[in-house]
C-alpha positions as semicolon CSV with decimal commas, in nm:
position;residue;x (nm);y (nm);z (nm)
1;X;-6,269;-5,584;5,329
2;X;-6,480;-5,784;5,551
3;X;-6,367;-5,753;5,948
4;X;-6,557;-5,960;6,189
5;X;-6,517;-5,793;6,580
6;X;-6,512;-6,088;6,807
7;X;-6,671;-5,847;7,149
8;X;-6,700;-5,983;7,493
9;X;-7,025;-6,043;7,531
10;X;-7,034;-6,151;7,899
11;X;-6,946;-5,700;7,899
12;X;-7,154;-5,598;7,627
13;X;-7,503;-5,628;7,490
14;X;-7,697;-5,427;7,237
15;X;-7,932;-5,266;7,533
16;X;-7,635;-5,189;7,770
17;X;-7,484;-5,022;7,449
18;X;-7,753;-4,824;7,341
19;X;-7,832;-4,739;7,704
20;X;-7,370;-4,612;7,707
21;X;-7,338;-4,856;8,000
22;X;-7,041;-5,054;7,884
23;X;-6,709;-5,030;8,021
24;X;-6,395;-4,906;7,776
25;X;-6,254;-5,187;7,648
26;X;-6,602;-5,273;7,417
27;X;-6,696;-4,913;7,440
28;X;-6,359;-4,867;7,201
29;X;-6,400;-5,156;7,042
30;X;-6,736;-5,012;6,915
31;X;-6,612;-4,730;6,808
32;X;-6,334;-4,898;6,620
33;X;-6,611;-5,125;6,473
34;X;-6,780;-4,833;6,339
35;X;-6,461;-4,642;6,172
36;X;-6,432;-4,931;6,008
37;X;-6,809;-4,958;5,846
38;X;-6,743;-4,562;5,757
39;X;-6,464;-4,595;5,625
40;X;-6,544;-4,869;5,358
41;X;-6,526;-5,233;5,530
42;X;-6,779;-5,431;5,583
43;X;-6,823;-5,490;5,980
44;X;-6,947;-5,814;6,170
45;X;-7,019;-5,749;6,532
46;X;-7,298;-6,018;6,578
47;X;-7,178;-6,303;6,796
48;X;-7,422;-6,561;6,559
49;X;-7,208;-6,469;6,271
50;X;-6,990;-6,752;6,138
51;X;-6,824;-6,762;5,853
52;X;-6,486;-6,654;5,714
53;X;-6,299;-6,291;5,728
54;X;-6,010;-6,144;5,583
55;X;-5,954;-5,971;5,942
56;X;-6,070;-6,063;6,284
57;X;-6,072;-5,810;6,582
58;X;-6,083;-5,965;6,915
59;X;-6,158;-5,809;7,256
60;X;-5,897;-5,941;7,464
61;X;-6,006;-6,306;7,398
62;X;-5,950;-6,569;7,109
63;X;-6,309;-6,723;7,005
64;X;-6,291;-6,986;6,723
65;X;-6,652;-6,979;6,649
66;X;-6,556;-6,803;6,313
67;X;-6,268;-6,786;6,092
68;X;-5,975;-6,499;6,068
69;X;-5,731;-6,484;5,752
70;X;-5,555;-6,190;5,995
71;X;-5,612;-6,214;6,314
72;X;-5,543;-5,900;6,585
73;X;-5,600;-5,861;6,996
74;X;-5,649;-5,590;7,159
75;X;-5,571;-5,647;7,428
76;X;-5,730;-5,426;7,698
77;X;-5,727;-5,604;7,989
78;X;-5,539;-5,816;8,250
79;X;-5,789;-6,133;8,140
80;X;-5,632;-6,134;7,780
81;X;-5,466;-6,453;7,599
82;X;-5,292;-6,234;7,383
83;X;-4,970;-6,439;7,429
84;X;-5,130;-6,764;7,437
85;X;-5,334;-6,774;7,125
86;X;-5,314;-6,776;6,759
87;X;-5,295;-6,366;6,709
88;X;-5,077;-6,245;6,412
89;X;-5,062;-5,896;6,578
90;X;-5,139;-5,792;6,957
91;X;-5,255;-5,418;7,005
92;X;-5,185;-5,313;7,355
93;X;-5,349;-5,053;7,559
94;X;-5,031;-4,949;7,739
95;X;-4,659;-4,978;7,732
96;X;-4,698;-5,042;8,064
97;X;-4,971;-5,321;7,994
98;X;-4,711;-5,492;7,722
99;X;-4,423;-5,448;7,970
100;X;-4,613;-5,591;8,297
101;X;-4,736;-5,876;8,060
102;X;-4,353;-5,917;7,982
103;X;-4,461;-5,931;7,626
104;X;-4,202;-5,968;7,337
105;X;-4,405;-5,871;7,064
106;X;-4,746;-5,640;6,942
107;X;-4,753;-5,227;6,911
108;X;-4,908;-4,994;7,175
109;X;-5,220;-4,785;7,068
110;X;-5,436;-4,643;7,336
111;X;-5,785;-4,632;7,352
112;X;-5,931;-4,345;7,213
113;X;-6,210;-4,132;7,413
114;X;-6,486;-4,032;7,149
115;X;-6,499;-3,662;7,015
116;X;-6,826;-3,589;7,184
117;X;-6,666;-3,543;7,524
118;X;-6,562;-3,174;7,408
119;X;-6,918;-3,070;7,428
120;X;-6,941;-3,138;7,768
121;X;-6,688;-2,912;7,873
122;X;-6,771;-2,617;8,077
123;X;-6,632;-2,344;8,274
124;X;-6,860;-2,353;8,546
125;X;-6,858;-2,662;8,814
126;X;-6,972;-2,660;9,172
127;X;-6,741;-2,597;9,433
128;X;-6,632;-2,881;9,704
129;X;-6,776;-3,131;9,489
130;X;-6,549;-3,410;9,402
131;X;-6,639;-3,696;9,105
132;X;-6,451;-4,004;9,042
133;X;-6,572;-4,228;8,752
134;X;-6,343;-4,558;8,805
135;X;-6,484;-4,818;8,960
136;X;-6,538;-4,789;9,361
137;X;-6,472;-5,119;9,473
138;X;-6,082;-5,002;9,385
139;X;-6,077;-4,708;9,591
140;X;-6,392;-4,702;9,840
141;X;-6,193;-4,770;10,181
142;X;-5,932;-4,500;10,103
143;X;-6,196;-4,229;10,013
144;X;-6,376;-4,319;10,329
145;X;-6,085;-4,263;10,515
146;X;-5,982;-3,919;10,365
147;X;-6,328;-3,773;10,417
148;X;-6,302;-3,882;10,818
149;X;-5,983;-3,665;10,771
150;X;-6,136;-3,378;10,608
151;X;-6,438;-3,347;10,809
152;X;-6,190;-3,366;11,125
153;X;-6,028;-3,039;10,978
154;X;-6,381;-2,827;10,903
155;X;-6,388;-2,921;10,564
156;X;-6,745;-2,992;10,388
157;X;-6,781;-3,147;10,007
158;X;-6,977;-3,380;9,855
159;X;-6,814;-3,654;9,657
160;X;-6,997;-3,841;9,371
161;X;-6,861;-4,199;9,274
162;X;-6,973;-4,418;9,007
163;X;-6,936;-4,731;8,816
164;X;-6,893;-5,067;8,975
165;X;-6,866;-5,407;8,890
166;X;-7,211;-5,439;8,733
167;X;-7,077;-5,207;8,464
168;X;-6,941;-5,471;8,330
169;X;-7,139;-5,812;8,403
170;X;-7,465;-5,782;8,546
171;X;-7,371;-6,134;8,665
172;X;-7,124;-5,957;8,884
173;X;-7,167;-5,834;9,218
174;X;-7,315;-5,454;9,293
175;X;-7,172;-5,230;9,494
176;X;-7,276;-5,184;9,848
177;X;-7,003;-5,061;10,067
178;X;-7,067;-4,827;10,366
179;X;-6,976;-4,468;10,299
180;X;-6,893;-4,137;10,474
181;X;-7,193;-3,924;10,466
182;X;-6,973;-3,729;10,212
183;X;-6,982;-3,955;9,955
184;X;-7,296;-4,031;9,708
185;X;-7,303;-4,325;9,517
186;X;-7,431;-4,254;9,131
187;X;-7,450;-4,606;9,053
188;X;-7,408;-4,762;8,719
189;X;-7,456;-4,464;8,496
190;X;-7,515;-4,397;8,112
191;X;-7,309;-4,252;7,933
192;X;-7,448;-3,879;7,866
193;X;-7,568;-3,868;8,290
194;X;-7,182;-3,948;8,362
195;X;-7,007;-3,708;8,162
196;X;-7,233;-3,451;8,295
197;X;-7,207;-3,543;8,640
198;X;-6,806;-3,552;8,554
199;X;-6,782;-3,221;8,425
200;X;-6,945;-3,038;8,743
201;X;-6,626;-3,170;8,929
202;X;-6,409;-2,896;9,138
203;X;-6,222;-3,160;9,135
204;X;-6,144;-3,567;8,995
205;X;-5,974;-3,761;9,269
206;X;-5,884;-4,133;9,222
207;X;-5,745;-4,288;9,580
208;X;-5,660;-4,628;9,467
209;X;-5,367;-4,692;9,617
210;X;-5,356;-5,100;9,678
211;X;-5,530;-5,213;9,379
212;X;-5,310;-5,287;9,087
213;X;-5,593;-5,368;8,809
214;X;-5,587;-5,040;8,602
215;X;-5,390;-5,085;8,219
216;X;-5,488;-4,744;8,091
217;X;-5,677;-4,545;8,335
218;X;-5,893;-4,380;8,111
219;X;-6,171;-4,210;8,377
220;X;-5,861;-3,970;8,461
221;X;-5,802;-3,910;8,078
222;X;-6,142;-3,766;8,039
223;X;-6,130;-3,556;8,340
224;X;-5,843;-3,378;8,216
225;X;-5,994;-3,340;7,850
226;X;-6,253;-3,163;8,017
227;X;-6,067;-2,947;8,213
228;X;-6,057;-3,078;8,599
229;X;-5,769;-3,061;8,812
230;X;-5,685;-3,431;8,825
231;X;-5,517;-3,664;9,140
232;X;-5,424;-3,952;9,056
233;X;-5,140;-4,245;9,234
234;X;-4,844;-4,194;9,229
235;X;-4,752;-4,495;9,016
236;X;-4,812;-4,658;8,630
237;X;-4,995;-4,679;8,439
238;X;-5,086;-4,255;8,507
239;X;-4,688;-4,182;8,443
240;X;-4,726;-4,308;8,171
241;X;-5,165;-4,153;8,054
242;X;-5,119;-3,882;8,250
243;X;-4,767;-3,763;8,256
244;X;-4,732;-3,359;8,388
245;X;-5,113;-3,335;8,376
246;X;-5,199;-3,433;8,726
247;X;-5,126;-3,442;9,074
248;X;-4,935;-3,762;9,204
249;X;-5,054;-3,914;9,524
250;X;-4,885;-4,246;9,712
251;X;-5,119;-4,212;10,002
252;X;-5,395;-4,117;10,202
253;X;-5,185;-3,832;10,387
254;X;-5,083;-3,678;10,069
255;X;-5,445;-3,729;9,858
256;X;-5,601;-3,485;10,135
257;X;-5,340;-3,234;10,134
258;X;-5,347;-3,220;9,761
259;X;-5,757;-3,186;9,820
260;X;-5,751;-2,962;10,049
261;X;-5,533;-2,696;9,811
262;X;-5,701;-2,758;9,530
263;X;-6,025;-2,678;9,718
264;X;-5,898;-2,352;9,768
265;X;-5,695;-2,273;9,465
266;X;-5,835;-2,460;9,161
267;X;-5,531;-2,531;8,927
268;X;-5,608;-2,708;8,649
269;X;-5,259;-2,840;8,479
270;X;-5,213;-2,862;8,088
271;X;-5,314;-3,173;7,927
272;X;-5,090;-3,268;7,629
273;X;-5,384;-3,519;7,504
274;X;-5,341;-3,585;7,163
275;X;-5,228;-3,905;7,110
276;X;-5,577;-4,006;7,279
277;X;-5,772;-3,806;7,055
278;X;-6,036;-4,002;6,822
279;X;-5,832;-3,930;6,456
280;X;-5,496;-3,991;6,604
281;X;-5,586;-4,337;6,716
282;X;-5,830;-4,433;6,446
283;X;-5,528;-4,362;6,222
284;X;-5,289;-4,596;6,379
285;X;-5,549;-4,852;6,385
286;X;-5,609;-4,783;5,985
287;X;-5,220;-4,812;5,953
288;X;-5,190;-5,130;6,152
289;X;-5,489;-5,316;5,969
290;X;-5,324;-5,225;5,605
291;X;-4,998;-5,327;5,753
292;X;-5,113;-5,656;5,853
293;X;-5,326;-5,711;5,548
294;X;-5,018;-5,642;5,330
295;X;-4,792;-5,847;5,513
296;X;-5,049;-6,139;5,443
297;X;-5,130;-6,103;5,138
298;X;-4,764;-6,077;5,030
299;X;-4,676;-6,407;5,230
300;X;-4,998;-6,580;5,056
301;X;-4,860;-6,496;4,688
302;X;-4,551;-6,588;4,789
303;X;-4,760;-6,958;4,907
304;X;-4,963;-6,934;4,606
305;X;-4,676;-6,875;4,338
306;X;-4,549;-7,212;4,474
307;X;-4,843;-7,411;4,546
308;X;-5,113;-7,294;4,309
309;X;-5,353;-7,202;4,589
310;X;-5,668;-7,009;4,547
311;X;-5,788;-6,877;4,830
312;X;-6,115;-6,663;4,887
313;X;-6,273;-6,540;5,247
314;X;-6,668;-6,436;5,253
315;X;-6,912;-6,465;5,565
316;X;-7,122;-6,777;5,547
């Protein structure tokens, strides 16, 4: 089966993939694109390819620079014309994406985080130190604010951020917002350097409490897979990720209570985390293509019966 992967390449390049800094909507798309080519289908990722495919795969965005017999969105983000254009199926990130979006149609599959991350779980992790992987320009003024709070009570920590706009433009702006002398910005970070500096956390803490832009939150997902004590907003879409797994937050007054006891007692919470897990998505994604292939195919011999079409798709 031949399965061009429309990316968004204003987010993703061949050097910011190989270096692991892309953010995880084409981070999962790549590793969908590469189930596929192990699996048996022939995979198009190149934006220069044109041509014709029995199944396109687009990244939140319709392109018609080639053409789809079957065409699906996934539809990651907030910037997605999954309603708008021509998709015969709409894969969304979230039930709480789909619902927000007020959609009345497409299936929910979360993004998947890859099966390396296990390997970078450990049982040791420095004490007071506090990492949060989502992107600061979300959060920054609340964490400021907490660690004025905490260092008027006697507490000392260090806490690592990273990420940032320019994780996923380099036309976009950096980050450059004053910080308490508590926090350390990371930067932009590969892949393998921010899964390392993730799982030396005490503990993952994610003050966003104002902006709205997360659809699956998946920085808090991988905390918990690796076995950090997680705090998280008190709102979707971590109901709906994160579910008994962390400690809920709805502002600044809470987020450094809930610090300031986990600093003491560590208590890292269950995470029931399967349905993110690499085969359990990869399957539903398997499922969905051969579902939409099949419900093609039999509407084309149903076309063809009557009209004596023959029809072929091949990459030009």
């Amino acid at each position: 089966m031949l399965i061009k992967f429309a990316m968004d390449w204003n987010c993703y390049d061949l050097q910011r993939l190989k270096d692991g800094r892309v953010g995880g909507t084409e981070r999962f798309m790549k590793m969908l694109s590469d189930y596929c080519a192990r699996v048996g289908h022939e995979v198009f990722t190149d934006p220069e390819d044109g041509g014709e495919y029995e199944v396109g795969i687009y990244s939140n965005s319709y392109s018609d620079r080639f053409e789809a017999r079957n065409k699906i969105c996934f539809a990651g983000s907030w910037h997605t014309d999954a309603l708008s254009a021509p998709y015969d199926e709409i894969v969304w990130v979230s039930q709480y994406t789909k619902d927000r979006m007020k959609a009345d149609r497409g299936v929910v599959i979360p993004a998947c985080i890859e099966p390396e991350i296990i390997d970078y779980k450990t049982s040791g992790y420095v004490q007071n130190r506090i990492v949060t992987t989502a992107n600061p320009n979300r959060f920054i003024e609340h964490a400021n604010e907490i660690c004025k709070i905490l260092e008027s009570f006697g507490v000392e920590l260090e806490w690592f951020i990273t990420g940032g706009n320019k994780l996923y433009s380099e036309s976009f702006g950096g980050f450059s917002q004053p910080t308490h002398r508590f926090i350390k910005y990371a930067g932009v970070m590969s892949r393998y350097d921010l899964l390392n500096l993730l799982a030396t956390a005490h503990i993952f803490v994610y003050p966003n409490f104002t902006n709205d832009s997360e659809t699956l939150g998946v920085s808090p997902i991988e905390a918990a897979m690796l076995g950090i004590p997680v705090v998280v907003p008190k709102r979707e879409p971590f109901y709906e990720t994160m579910r008994e797994s962390a400690f809920y937050v709805s502002n600044v007054d809470e987020c450094v209570g809930t610090i300031e006891f986990l600093l003491h007692e560590r208590v890292v919470l269950p995470f029931g985390g399967a349905r993110f897990e690499y085969p359990t998505v990869m399957k539903q994604w398997g499922d969905l293509i051969a579902r939409v292939i099949s419900e093609s195919d039999n509407s084309l011999n149903s076309c063809t019966e009557n009209c004596g079409l023959n029809i072929s798709y091949r990459p030009v």
